[in-house]
């Protein structure tokens, strides 16, 4: 049997908490399990741009003693029509794990279905689970508790979906403020609420959502693949900008999070992104520690 990590829901709550604990250990000691992947290669198949995810996986795999092979569909026979099924079955014979960033979530699911090796979702149009675990780790580290109120303001996108699946499971209250027409997927929301200790609330107004919040989180208004809608989105999302006024409505000790890359002057102002409440660099760093813990978890449980 092998385990995959395609959405946050693939892990039980106690597994998520165990991974967060291990991530703390990896952060304290980067040399932990330094030979876990010795003699092994991990594939990184990226069909969308990436700075943090790609580099943190490459560095993490290196620190675990392994070798990473960076791939794009265009360079593989996949780009010339070879099936995902055949690609997955063949690559499973060479690699110890596969990390995939692409558009359709179904493509990663199909790859995982045919793979003998663990598959990790490094972002699809629907989910960004590695990001959500790094986000939770960052909140735990900064707030010393997960019993807090997170206000996510902006587009109901892949990052939102993964946060929706993670927050309630670890005991955090999540309040979303998204413009009409840009709400998260209702079936993801319903399913997350059904398995969550704290249901997610969805509001329309950003000011209402951030009132008393311990964490304000935002992401780009124009995710990869949505570039054609940039102009229209800039208008619709304008009232959802995380700026000095919005932050002033939150709890005095509120932290500001953004998965990055940020579009300064759009979803967040320079002043807030670079200000004293911003934890975005620690959040980005935590990607590395959490992903090492995710790889360890999957490798230890897959035979
Ligand atoms: N947050 C995140 O996934 O960043 P990259 O797109 O740079 O990997
Ligand atoms: N929602 C963004 C996240 C980037 C890390 C996107 O999909 O482009």
CSV table of C-alpha atoms and ligand atoms in Angstrom, one decimal:
chain,number,residue,atom,x,y,z
A,1,UNK,CA,0.0,0.0,0.0
A,2,UNK,CA,1.1,3.6,-0.6
A,3,UNK,CA,-0.3,6.8,0.7
A,4,UNK,CA,-0.8,10.0,-1.3
A,5,UNK,CA,-1.3,13.7,-0.3
A,6,UNK,CA,-3.6,15.2,-2.8
A,7,UNK,CA,-5.9,17.1,-0.5
A,8,UNK,CA,-5.8,17.9,3.3
A,9,UNK,CA,-8.7,15.4,3.7
A,10,UNK,CA,-6.3,12.6,2.8
A,11,UNK,CA,-4.9,12.8,6.3
A,12,UNK,CA,-6.7,12.1,9.5
A,13,UNK,CA,-6.7,14.9,12.1
A,14,UNK,CA,-4.2,13.0,14.3
A,15,UNK,CA,-2.0,12.5,11.3
A,16,UNK,CA,-2.0,16.2,10.5
A,17,UNK,CA,-1.0,16.9,14.1
A,18,UNK,CA,1.7,14.3,14.0
A,19,UNK,CA,3.1,15.9,10.8
A,20,UNK,CA,3.1,19.3,12.4
A,21,UNK,CA,5.0,18.0,15.4
A,22,UNK,CA,7.6,16.4,13.1
A,23,UNK,CA,7.8,19.7,11.1
A,24,UNK,CA,8.8,21.4,14.3
A,25,UNK,CA,11.5,18.8,14.8
A,26,UNK,CA,12.8,19.2,11.3
A,27,UNK,CA,12.9,23.0,11.8
A,28,UNK,CA,14.9,22.5,15.0
A,29,UNK,CA,17.2,20.0,13.4
A,30,UNK,CA,17.5,20.2,9.6
A,31,UNK,CA,19.8,17.1,9.6
A,32,UNK,CA,17.1,14.8,11.0
A,33,UNK,CA,16.6,11.7,8.8
A,34,UNK,CA,19.5,12.9,6.6
A,35,UNK,CA,19.7,9.5,4.8
A,36,UNK,CA,16.0,8.8,4.5
A,37,UNK,CA,16.1,9.2,0.8
A,38,UNK,CA,19.7,8.1,0.2
A,39,UNK,CA,20.1,6.5,-3.2
A,40,UNK,CA,16.5,7.6,-4.2
A,41,UNK,CA,15.1,10.0,-6.6
A,42,UNK,CA,11.9,12.1,-6.3
A,43,UNK,CA,10.2,13.5,-9.4
A,44,UNK,CA,8.9,17.1,-9.4
A,45,UNK,CA,6.5,17.6,-12.3
A,46,UNK,CA,5.6,21.3,-12.6
A,47,UNK,CA,3.3,22.6,-15.3
A,48,UNK,CA,2.8,26.0,-13.5
A,49,UNK,CA,5.4,28.5,-12.3
A,50,UNK,CA,6.8,28.1,-8.8
A,51,UNK,CA,9.4,29.7,-6.5
A,52,UNK,CA,8.7,28.5,-3.0
A,53,UNK,CA,7.2,25.0,-3.7
A,54,UNK,CA,9.8,24.0,-6.2
A,55,UNK,CA,12.8,25.2,-4.2
A,56,UNK,CA,11.6,24.0,-0.8
A,57,UNK,CA,10.9,20.5,-2.2
A,58,UNK,CA,14.3,20.4,-3.9
A,59,UNK,CA,16.1,21.6,-0.8
A,60,UNK,CA,14.1,19.3,1.5
A,61,UNK,CA,14.7,16.2,-0.7
A,62,UNK,CA,18.4,17.1,-0.7
A,63,UNK,CA,18.5,17.4,3.1
A,64,UNK,CA,16.8,14.0,3.3
A,65,UNK,CA,19.7,12.6,1.3
A,66,UNK,CA,17.7,12.2,-2.0
A,67,UNK,CA,18.0,13.5,-5.5
A,68,UNK,CA,15.2,15.5,-7.3
A,69,UNK,CA,14.4,15.5,-11.0
A,70,UNK,CA,12.6,18.5,-12.2
A,71,UNK,CA,10.2,17.8,-15.1
A,72,UNK,CA,7.5,19.6,-17.1
A,73,UNK,CA,4.8,17.9,-19.2
A,74,UNK,CA,6.1,19.7,-22.3
A,75,UNK,CA,9.5,18.0,-22.0
A,76,UNK,CA,8.0,14.6,-21.3
A,77,UNK,CA,6.2,12.4,-23.9
A,78,UNK,CA,3.1,13.5,-21.8
A,79,UNK,CA,3.2,16.7,-23.8
A,80,UNK,CA,3.0,14.7,-27.1
A,81,UNK,CA,0.0,12.7,-25.9
A,82,UNK,CA,1.4,9.8,-23.9
A,83,UNK,CA,-1.2,8.9,-21.3
A,84,UNK,CA,-1.0,9.9,-17.6
A,85,UNK,CA,-1.6,6.3,-16.8
A,86,UNK,CA,1.5,5.1,-18.8
A,87,UNK,CA,3.6,7.9,-17.6
A,88,UNK,CA,2.7,7.2,-14.0
A,89,UNK,CA,3.3,3.4,-14.3
A,90,UNK,CA,6.7,4.0,-15.9
A,91,UNK,CA,7.9,6.7,-13.5
A,92,UNK,CA,6.9,4.5,-10.6
A,93,UNK,CA,9.7,2.1,-11.6
A,94,UNK,CA,12.4,4.8,-11.3
A,95,UNK,CA,11.3,7.2,-8.6
A,96,UNK,CA,10.5,6.9,-4.8
A,97,UNK,CA,7.8,9.6,-4.9
A,98,UNK,CA,6.2,12.1,-7.2
A,99,UNK,CA,5.4,15.8,-6.5
A,100,UNK,CA,3.0,17.4,-9.1
A,101,UNK,CA,1.9,20.9,-9.8
A,102,UNK,CA,-0.6,21.2,-12.6
A,103,UNK,CA,-4.0,22.7,-13.6
A,104,UNK,CA,-6.7,20.0,-13.4
A,105,UNK,CA,-7.0,18.3,-10.0
A,106,UNK,CA,-8.3,15.2,-11.8
A,107,UNK,CA,-4.9,14.9,-13.5
A,108,UNK,CA,-3.1,14.4,-10.2
A,109,UNK,CA,-5.8,12.0,-9.0
A,110,UNK,CA,-5.3,10.0,-12.2
A,111,UNK,CA,-1.5,10.0,-11.8
A,112,UNK,CA,-1.9,8.8,-8.2
A,113,UNK,CA,-4.4,6.1,-9.1
A,114,UNK,CA,-1.9,4.4,-11.4
A,115,UNK,CA,1.3,5.1,-9.4
A,116,UNK,CA,2.9,2.6,-7.1
A,117,UNK,CA,4.7,5.5,-5.3
A,118,UNK,CA,3.3,8.3,-3.1
A,119,UNK,CA,2.1,11.3,-5.0
A,120,UNK,CA,2.0,14.8,-3.5
A,121,UNK,CA,-0.1,17.6,-4.8
A,122,UNK,CA,2.1,20.7,-5.1
A,123,UNK,CA,-0.9,22.8,-6.2
A,124,UNK,CA,-3.8,22.3,-8.6
A,125,UNK,CA,-6.6,24.6,-9.6
A,126,UNK,CA,-8.6,23.1,-6.7
A,127,UNK,CA,-6.2,22.5,-3.8
A,128,UNK,CA,-2.9,23.5,-2.3
A,129,UNK,CA,-2.6,21.1,0.7
A,130,UNK,CA,1.2,21.5,1.4
A,131,UNK,CA,0.5,25.3,1.8
A,132,UNK,CA,-2.3,24.7,4.2
A,133,UNK,CA,-0.2,22.6,6.5
A,134,UNK,CA,2.6,25.2,6.5
A,135,UNK,CA,0.0,27.8,7.3
A,136,UNK,CA,-1.3,25.9,10.3
A,137,UNK,CA,2.3,25.3,11.5
A,138,UNK,CA,2.9,29.1,11.2
A,139,UNK,CA,-0.2,30.0,13.2
A,140,UNK,CA,0.7,27.4,15.9
A,141,UNK,CA,4.2,28.9,16.1
A,142,UNK,CA,3.1,32.5,16.2
A,143,UNK,CA,0.0,32.2,18.4
A,144,UNK,CA,1.0,29.2,20.5
A,145,UNK,CA,-2.5,27.8,20.0
A,146,UNK,CA,-4.7,26.8,17.2
A,147,UNK,CA,-7.9,27.9,19.0
A,148,UNK,CA,-8.0,31.2,17.1
A,149,UNK,CA,-10.0,33.1,14.6
A,150,UNK,CA,-8.7,33.2,11.0
A,151,UNK,CA,-10.2,35.6,8.6
A,152,UNK,CA,-9.5,34.8,4.9
A,153,UNK,CA,-10.3,37.7,2.7
A,154,UNK,CA,-10.4,37.5,-1.1
A,155,UNK,CA,-10.8,34.9,-3.8
A,156,UNK,CA,-12.3,31.5,-2.8
A,157,UNK,CA,-9.5,29.6,-4.6
A,158,UNK,CA,-7.2,26.5,-4.2
A,159,UNK,CA,-5.5,28.0,-1.2
A,160,UNK,CA,-8.9,28.7,0.4
A,161,UNK,CA,-10.1,25.2,-0.3
A,162,UNK,CA,-7.1,23.7,1.5
A,163,UNK,CA,-7.4,26.1,4.4
A,164,UNK,CA,-11.1,25.2,4.6
A,165,UNK,CA,-10.2,21.5,4.9
A,166,UNK,CA,-7.5,22.2,7.5
A,167,UNK,CA,-8.7,24.9,9.9
A,168,UNK,CA,-11.7,23.3,11.5
A,169,UNK,CA,-10.0,19.9,11.8
A,170,UNK,CA,-7.3,21.4,14.0
A,171,UNK,CA,-9.7,23.5,16.1
A,172,UNK,CA,-9.3,26.9,14.4
A,173,UNK,CA,-12.3,29.1,13.5
A,174,UNK,CA,-12.3,30.2,9.8
A,175,UNK,CA,-14.3,33.1,8.6
A,176,UNK,CA,-14.2,33.8,4.8
A,177,UNK,CA,-15.1,37.0,3.1
A,178,UNK,CA,-15.4,36.5,-0.7
A,179,UNK,CA,-17.2,38.6,-3.3
A,180,UNK,CA,-20.4,37.0,-4.8
A,181,UNK,CA,-19.4,34.7,-7.6
A,182,UNK,CA,-16.0,34.0,-6.1
A,183,UNK,CA,-17.0,31.8,-3.2
A,184,UNK,CA,-15.2,28.6,-2.6
A,185,UNK,CA,-16.6,25.4,-4.0
A,186,UNK,CA,-19.7,24.6,-2.0
A,187,UNK,CA,-19.2,20.8,-2.0
A,188,UNK,CA,-15.7,21.2,-0.5
A,189,UNK,CA,-17.1,23.6,2.1
A,190,UNK,CA,-20.0,21.2,3.0
A,191,UNK,CA,-17.7,18.2,3.2
A,192,UNK,CA,-15.2,20.1,5.4
A,193,UNK,CA,-17.9,21.3,7.7
A,194,UNK,CA,-19.2,17.8,8.1
A,195,UNK,CA,-15.9,16.5,9.4
A,196,UNK,CA,-14.8,19.6,11.3
A,197,UNK,CA,-14.9,20.6,14.9
A,198,UNK,CA,-15.6,24.2,14.1
A,199,UNK,CA,-17.7,25.1,11.0
A,200,UNK,CA,-16.5,27.7,8.5
A,201,UNK,CA,-18.5,30.8,8.1
A,202,UNK,CA,-18.9,32.6,4.8
A,203,UNK,CA,-19.5,36.4,4.8
A,204,UNK,CA,-19.7,38.9,2.0
A,205,UNK,CA,-17.9,41.9,3.7
A,206,UNK,CA,-14.2,41.9,4.5
A,207,UNK,CA,-14.7,44.3,7.5
A,208,UNK,CA,-17.2,42.0,9.1
A,209,UNK,CA,-14.9,39.0,8.7
A,210,UNK,CA,-11.7,40.6,10.1
A,211,UNK,CA,-13.4,42.1,13.2
A,212,UNK,CA,-11.5,40.6,16.2
A,213,UNK,CA,-9.5,38.2,14.0
A,214,UNK,CA,-6.3,36.7,15.3
A,215,UNK,CA,-5.1,36.0,11.7
A,216,UNK,CA,-5.8,37.8,8.5
A,217,UNK,CA,-5.0,35.7,5.4
A,218,UNK,CA,-5.2,36.7,1.8
A,219,UNK,CA,-4.0,35.4,-1.6
A,220,UNK,CA,-3.8,36.7,-5.1
A,221,UNK,CA,-7.1,37.8,-6.9
A,222,UNK,CA,-5.7,36.3,-10.1
A,223,UNK,CA,-4.5,32.7,-9.7
A,224,UNK,CA,-2.4,31.0,-12.3
A,225,UNK,CA,-4.6,30.2,-15.3
A,226,UNK,CA,-7.0,33.1,-14.6
A,227,UNK,CA,-4.8,35.8,-16.1
A,228,UNK,CA,-7.5,36.6,-18.8
A,229,UNK,CA,-9.8,37.8,-16.0
A,230,UNK,CA,-7.3,40.1,-14.3
A,231,UNK,CA,-9.0,43.4,-15.2
A,232,UNK,CA,-12.5,42.4,-14.2
A,233,UNK,CA,-11.2,40.8,-11.0
A,234,UNK,CA,-9.3,44.0,-10.0
A,235,UNK,CA,-12.6,45.8,-9.8
A,236,UNK,CA,-14.6,43.1,-8.1
A,237,UNK,CA,-12.0,42.4,-5.4
A,238,UNK,CA,-11.1,46.0,-4.7
A,239,UNK,CA,-13.1,46.1,-1.3
A,240,UNK,CA,-11.2,43.0,-0.2
A,241,UNK,CA,-7.7,44.6,-0.1
A,242,UNK,CA,-5.8,43.9,3.1
A,243,UNK,CA,-4.7,47.4,4.0
A,244,UNK,CA,-4.0,49.4,7.2
A,245,UNK,CA,-7.7,50.1,7.7
A,246,UNK,CA,-8.8,46.4,7.5
A,247,UNK,CA,-5.9,45.4,9.8
A,248,UNK,CA,-7.0,48.0,12.4
A,249,UNK,CA,-10.3,46.2,12.8
A,250,UNK,CA,-8.7,42.9,13.8
A,251,UNK,CA,-7.4,41.9,17.3
A,252,UNK,CA,-4.4,44.0,18.4
A,253,UNK,CA,-2.1,41.0,18.2
A,254,UNK,CA,-3.4,39.9,14.8
A,255,UNK,CA,-0.9,38.4,12.4
A,256,UNK,CA,-1.1,38.8,8.6
A,257,UNK,CA,-0.5,35.9,6.3
A,258,UNK,CA,-0.1,35.5,2.5
A,259,UNK,CA,1.0,32.3,0.7
A,260,UNK,CA,3.0,34.5,-1.8
A,261,UNK,CA,3.6,35.5,-4.5
A,262,UNK,CA,1.9,38.8,-3.5
A,263,UNK,CA,0.5,41.3,-6.0
A,264,UNK,CA,1.5,44.4,-4.0
A,265,UNK,CA,-1.1,47.2,-4.2
A,266,UNK,CA,-3.8,44.7,-5.2
A,267,UNK,CA,-4.8,42.1,-2.6
A,268,UNK,CA,-2.4,43.6,0.0
A,269,UNK,CA,-0.6,46.9,0.4
A,270,UNK,CA,3.2,47.2,0.7
A,271,UNK,CA,2.7,48.7,4.1
A,272,UNK,CA,0.9,45.6,5.5
A,273,UNK,CA,3.0,43.0,3.7
A,274,UNK,CA,6.2,44.6,5.0
A,275,UNK,CA,4.7,45.6,8.3
A,276,UNK,CA,5.3,44.3,11.8
A,277,UNK,CA,2.3,42.0,11.8
A,278,UNK,CA,3.3,40.2,8.6
A,279,UNK,CA,4.6,36.7,9.0
A,280,UNK,CA,4.9,35.8,5.3
A,281,UNK,CA,8.6,35.0,5.3
A,282,UNK,CA,8.3,32.6,8.3
A,283,UNK,CA,5.2,31.1,6.5
A,284,UNK,CA,7.2,30.6,3.3
A,285,UNK,CA,10.1,29.0,5.3
A,286,UNK,CA,7.7,26.6,7.0
A,287,UNK,CA,6.9,25.1,3.6
A,288,UNK,CA,10.3,23.4,3.7
A,289,UNK,CA,9.9,21.9,7.2
A,290,UNK,CA,6.3,20.7,6.6
A,291,UNK,CA,7.1,19.2,3.3
A,292,UNK,CA,10.0,17.2,4.8
A,293,UNK,CA,7.6,15.9,7.4
A,294,UNK,CA,5.0,15.1,4.7
A,295,UNK,CA,7.6,13.1,2.7
A,296,UNK,CA,8.7,11.3,5.8
A,297,UNK,CA,5.1,10.4,6.7
A,298,UNK,CA,4.4,9.1,3.2
A,299,UNK,CA,7.6,7.2,2.8
A,300,UNK,CA,7.4,5.5,6.2
A,301,UNK,CA,3.8,4.4,5.4
A,302,UNK,CA,4.3,3.2,1.9
A,303,UNK,CA,5.8,-0.1,1.0
B,1,LIG,N1,3.0,29.7,-2.2
B,1,LIG,C1,3.5,29.0,-3.3
B,1,LIG,O1,3.0,27.9,-3.6
B,1,LIG,O2,4.4,29.7,-3.9
B,1,LIG,P1,5.1,29.2,-5.3
B,1,LIG,O3,4.0,29.4,-6.4
B,1,LIG,O4,6.2,30.2,-5.5
B,1,LIG,O5,5.5,27.8,-5.2
B,2,LIG,N1,-3.9,30.8,-5.7
B,2,LIG,C1,-2.6,31.0,-6.3
B,2,LIG,C2,-1.6,30.4,-5.3
B,2,LIG,C3,-0.2,30.5,-5.8
B,2,LIG,C4,0.8,29.9,-4.8
B,2,LIG,C5,-2.5,30.4,-7.6
B,2,LIG,O1,-3.1,29.3,-7.8
B,2,LIG,O2,-1.9,31.0,-8.5
